[in-house]
């Protein structure tokens, strides 16, 4: 079945550590996105990529990094520079054709302990 | 700039109609979308409307688009407790960056 998969579903991190969230899609989509969701604040765009080996900062990129070495994969690293990383992270993908919907993964809940 | 805005909360009684409103600023989007998010889950596409349409009906869902006022609404008829969720409107303007509203939390009381 085609889809977009995030892993893990729950992640715990100690303060000062980097952690990487996985996002994989087999929909042959060109565009991929990372969002952060906090209660009452909706979805805030962290990074997005419209093509392999290229990505752009979103609205809240500080403290995060991404890579897009393969079309199928868009991992997000939450670095120790991110001051408040505890949140729900959502990955999405869409076709390069702007007339199509975006598909979402089930999310990763990151908690800093 | 690009912006999509929604009210944050809506509470209705079971069986009533719910209307969730959204305003957007970029008129270049070909489609406008409504997504539903249940607790602890990702977003699922609920419905969408082509930008040259005024209305789209899909079973209990009715989408109204006023392109002149850049206003989008989602009406849910006969709202059920299972409709309780957060609803997001979204657009993809020319340039390809997916933009969401803040989400409206719909609470359905029995």
CSV table of C-alpha atoms in Angstrom, one decimal:
chain,number,residue,atom,x,y,z
A,1,UNK,CA,0.0,0.0,0.0
A,2,UNK,CA,1.2,3.5,-0.8
A,3,UNK,CA,1.6,5.9,2.0
A,4,UNK,CA,3.8,8.0,4.2
A,5,UNK,CA,5.3,6.6,7.4
A,6,UNK,CA,6.8,8.3,10.4
A,7,UNK,CA,8.8,6.6,13.0
A,8,UNK,CA,9.0,6.3,15.9
A,9,UNK,CA,5.5,7.2,17.2
A,10,UNK,CA,6.9,8.2,20.6
A,11,UNK,CA,10.4,9.5,21.3
A,12,UNK,CA,12.1,10.6,24.4
A,13,UNK,CA,15.2,12.6,24.5
A,14,UNK,CA,17.5,13.9,27.2
A,15,UNK,CA,18.3,17.6,27.2
A,16,UNK,CA,21.4,18.4,25.1
A,17,UNK,CA,21.0,15.4,22.8
A,18,UNK,CA,20.3,15.5,19.1
A,19,UNK,CA,17.5,13.2,17.8
A,20,UNK,CA,16.4,12.3,14.3
A,21,UNK,CA,12.8,11.7,13.2
A,22,UNK,CA,12.2,9.5,10.2
A,23,UNK,CA,9.8,10.2,7.4
A,24,UNK,CA,9.5,7.9,4.4
A,25,UNK,CA,7.0,7.9,1.5
A,26,UNK,CA,6.4,5.5,-1.4
A,27,UNK,CA,4.0,7.8,-3.2
A,28,UNK,CA,6.6,9.1,-5.7
A,29,UNK,CA,5.9,12.6,-4.4
A,30,UNK,CA,8.4,15.3,-5.1
A,31,UNK,CA,7.5,17.7,-2.2
A,32,UNK,CA,7.9,16.8,1.5
A,33,UNK,CA,7.2,18.9,4.6
A,34,UNK,CA,7.9,18.9,8.3
A,35,UNK,CA,5.4,20.6,10.7
A,36,UNK,CA,5.4,21.1,14.4
A,37,UNK,CA,2.2,21.1,16.3
A,38,UNK,CA,1.7,22.6,19.7
A,39,UNK,CA,-1.6,22.9,21.5
A,40,UNK,CA,-3.6,26.0,20.3
A,41,UNK,CA,-1.0,26.9,17.7
A,42,UNK,CA,-2.0,24.7,14.8
A,43,UNK,CA,0.7,23.6,12.3
A,44,UNK,CA,3.9,25.5,12.0
A,45,UNK,CA,6.2,24.8,9.0
A,46,UNK,CA,9.8,23.8,9.9
A,47,UNK,CA,11.3,22.8,6.6
A,48,UNK,CA,10.1,21.8,3.2
A,49,UNK,CA,11.7,20.2,0.1
A,50,UNK,CA,10.3,20.3,-3.4
A,51,UNK,CA,13.1,18.3,-5.0
A,52,UNK,CA,15.9,15.9,-4.1
A,53,UNK,CA,19.0,17.6,-2.7
A,54,UNK,CA,17.2,20.9,-2.1
A,55,UNK,CA,15.2,22.2,0.8
A,56,UNK,CA,14.0,25.5,2.2
A,57,UNK,CA,13.5,26.9,5.7
A,58,UNK,CA,9.9,27.3,6.9
A,59,UNK,CA,8.7,29.6,9.6
A,60,UNK,CA,10.5,28.0,12.6
A,61,UNK,CA,13.6,26.3,11.3
A,62,UNK,CA,16.0,27.4,14.1
A,63,UNK,CA,17.3,24.4,16.0
A,64,UNK,CA,16.3,21.9,13.3
A,65,UNK,CA,18.1,20.4,10.3
A,66,UNK,CA,17.0,18.2,7.4
A,67,UNK,CA,18.4,16.3,4.4
A,68,UNK,CA,16.8,15.1,1.2
A,69,UNK,CA,19.3,12.7,-0.3
A,70,UNK,CA,16.5,10.4,-1.7
A,71,UNK,CA,13.1,11.2,-3.0
A,72,UNK,CA,11.5,8.8,-0.6
A,73,UNK,CA,13.1,10.1,2.6
A,74,UNK,CA,13.1,13.4,4.5
A,75,UNK,CA,14.5,13.0,8.0
A,76,UNK,CA,14.3,15.8,10.5
A,77,UNK,CA,17.0,16.3,13.2
A,78,UNK,CA,16.1,18.1,16.3
A,79,UNK,CA,19.3,19.6,17.6
A,80,UNK,CA,20.3,20.6,21.1
A,81,UNK,CA,20.0,24.2,19.9
A,82,UNK,CA,16.2,23.8,19.8
A,83,UNK,CA,15.1,25.4,23.1
A,84,UNK,CA,11.7,23.8,23.4
A,85,UNK,CA,11.6,20.6,21.4
A,86,UNK,CA,8.7,18.8,23.2
A,87,UNK,CA,5.9,18.7,20.6
A,88,UNK,CA,4.1,16.6,18.1
A,89,UNK,CA,5.9,16.5,14.7
A,90,UNK,CA,4.1,15.8,11.4
A,91,UNK,CA,5.5,14.9,8.1
A,92,UNK,CA,3.6,15.4,4.8
A,93,UNK,CA,4.2,14.9,1.1
A,94,UNK,CA,2.5,16.1,-2.1
A,95,UNK,CA,3.0,15.7,-5.8
A,96,UNK,CA,4.8,18.3,-7.7
A,97,UNK,CA,1.4,18.9,-9.4
A,98,UNK,CA,-0.1,21.6,-7.3
A,99,UNK,CA,-3.6,20.3,-7.8
A,100,UNK,CA,-3.2,17.4,-5.5
A,101,UNK,CA,-3.7,16.8,-1.8
A,102,UNK,CA,-1.0,16.4,0.8
A,103,UNK,CA,-0.7,13.1,2.6
A,104,UNK,CA,0.3,13.0,6.2
A,105,UNK,CA,2.1,10.6,8.4
A,106,UNK,CA,0.7,9.6,11.8
A,107,UNK,CA,3.1,11.9,13.7
A,108,UNK,CA,5.9,11.5,16.2
A,109,UNK,CA,5.5,12.8,19.7
A,110,UNK,CA,8.8,14.0,21.0
A,111,UNK,CA,9.3,14.5,24.7
A,112,UNK,CA,12.4,16.0,26.3
A,113,UNK,CA,13.1,14.5,29.7
B,1,UNK,CA,1.9,37.7,2.8
B,2,UNK,CA,0.4,34.3,2.9
B,3,UNK,CA,-1.9,33.6,5.7
B,4,UNK,CA,-4.8,31.3,6.5
B,5,UNK,CA,-7.0,32.0,9.6
B,6,UNK,CA,-9.6,30.1,11.5
B,7,UNK,CA,-11.4,30.5,14.8
B,8,UNK,CA,-10.0,28.1,17.4
B,9,UNK,CA,-13.0,26.5,19.0
B,10,UNK,CA,-16.6,25.5,18.1
B,11,UNK,CA,-19.0,23.7,20.3
B,12,UNK,CA,-22.3,22.2,19.1
B,13,UNK,CA,-24.9,19.7,20.2
B,14,UNK,CA,-25.3,16.3,18.6
B,15,UNK,CA,-27.7,16.5,15.6
B,16,UNK,CA,-27.1,20.2,15.0
B,17,UNK,CA,-25.2,21.6,12.1
B,18,UNK,CA,-21.6,22.8,12.5
B,19,UNK,CA,-20.1,25.6,10.4
B,20,UNK,CA,-16.3,26.1,10.5
B,21,UNK,CA,-15.0,29.2,8.8
B,22,UNK,CA,-11.6,30.1,7.2
B,23,UNK,CA,-10.1,33.1,5.5
B,24,UNK,CA,-7.1,33.1,3.3
B,25,UNK,CA,-5.0,35.8,1.6
B,26,UNK,CA,-3.4,34.1,-1.5
B,27,UNK,CA,-5.9,33.8,-4.3
B,28,UNK,CA,-3.5,31.8,-6.6
B,29,UNK,CA,-4.4,28.4,-5.1
B,30,UNK,CA,-6.1,26.1,-7.5
B,31,UNK,CA,-7.6,24.0,-4.7
B,32,UNK,CA,-8.6,24.7,-1.1
B,33,UNK,CA,-8.7,21.8,1.4
B,34,UNK,CA,-10.3,20.7,4.6
B,35,UNK,CA,-8.4,18.3,6.8
B,36,UNK,CA,-9.5,16.5,9.9
B,37,UNK,CA,-7.2,15.5,12.8
B,38,UNK,CA,-8.3,13.1,15.5
B,39,UNK,CA,-6.5,13.1,18.8
B,40,UNK,CA,-2.9,11.9,18.6
B,41,UNK,CA,-3.1,11.2,14.9
B,42,UNK,CA,-2.0,12.8,11.6
B,43,UNK,CA,-4.2,14.8,9.3
B,44,UNK,CA,-6.6,13.2,6.8
B,45,UNK,CA,-8.1,14.9,3.8
B,46,UNK,CA,-11.8,15.4,4.4
B,47,UNK,CA,-12.8,17.3,1.2
B,48,UNK,CA,-11.6,19.9,-1.2
B,49,UNK,CA,-13.0,22.5,-3.6
B,50,UNK,CA,-11.7,23.7,-6.9
B,51,UNK,CA,-11.2,27.5,-6.9
B,52,UNK,CA,-13.6,28.2,-9.7
B,53,UNK,CA,-16.5,26.5,-7.8
B,54,UNK,CA,-18.8,28.2,-5.3
B,55,UNK,CA,-20.1,25.1,-3.5
B,56,UNK,CA,-19.3,21.4,-3.2
B,57,UNK,CA,-21.5,18.9,-1.4
B,58,UNK,CA,-20.3,15.5,-0.2
B,59,UNK,CA,-22.8,13.6,1.9
B,60,UNK,CA,-23.0,15.5,5.2
B,61,UNK,CA,-20.3,17.9,4.2
B,62,UNK,CA,-20.9,21.2,2.3
B,63,UNK,CA,-18.0,23.4,1.3
B,64,UNK,CA,-18.7,27.0,0.4
B,65,UNK,CA,-16.2,29.3,-1.3
B,66,UNK,CA,-16.5,33.0,-1.6
B,67,UNK,CA,-13.5,33.9,-3.8
B,68,UNK,CA,-14.2,37.6,-3.7
B,69,UNK,CA,-14.0,37.7,0.1
B,70,UNK,CA,-11.4,34.9,0.2
B,71,UNK,CA,-13.7,33.0,2.6
B,72,UNK,CA,-14.1,29.2,2.9
B,73,UNK,CA,-16.5,27.4,5.1
B,74,UNK,CA,-17.2,23.8,6.0
B,75,UNK,CA,-20.7,22.8,7.1
B,76,UNK,CA,-21.3,19.4,8.7
B,77,UNK,CA,-24.9,18.4,8.8
B,78,UNK,CA,-26.3,16.3,11.6
B,79,UNK,CA,-23.1,16.5,13.6
B,80,UNK,CA,-22.2,13.4,15.5
B,81,UNK,CA,-19.9,12.8,18.5
B,82,UNK,CA,-17.5,11.1,16.1
B,83,UNK,CA,-17.0,14.4,14.3
B,84,UNK,CA,-15.2,15.8,17.3
B,85,UNK,CA,-11.8,16.6,16.1
B,86,UNK,CA,-9.6,19.5,14.9
B,87,UNK,CA,-10.4,20.8,11.4
B,88,UNK,CA,-7.8,22.6,9.3
B,89,UNK,CA,-8.3,24.5,6.1
B,90,UNK,CA,-5.3,24.6,3.8
B,91,UNK,CA,-4.2,26.0,0.4
B,92,UNK,CA,-1.2,25.5,-1.9
B,93,UNK,CA,-0.5,28.8,-3.6
B,94,UNK,CA,1.7,29.1,-6.7
B,95,UNK,CA,5.2,28.3,-5.4
B,96,UNK,CA,4.1,25.0,-3.7
B,97,UNK,CA,4.3,25.7,0.0
B,98,UNK,CA,1.4,24.1,1.8
B,99,UNK,CA,-0.2,26.6,4.2
B,100,UNK,CA,-2.6,25.7,7.0
B,101,UNK,CA,-4.8,27.6,9.3
B,102,UNK,CA,-4.5,27.2,13.0
B,103,UNK,CA,-7.2,24.6,13.2
B,104,UNK,CA,-10.7,24.7,14.7
B,105,UNK,CA,-11.4,22.3,17.6
B,106,UNK,CA,-14.9,21.0,17.2
B,107,UNK,CA,-16.5,19.7,20.3
B,108,UNK,CA,-19.8,17.8,19.9
B,109,UNK,CA,-21.9,17.4,23.1
B,110,UNK,CA,-24.5,14.6,23.4
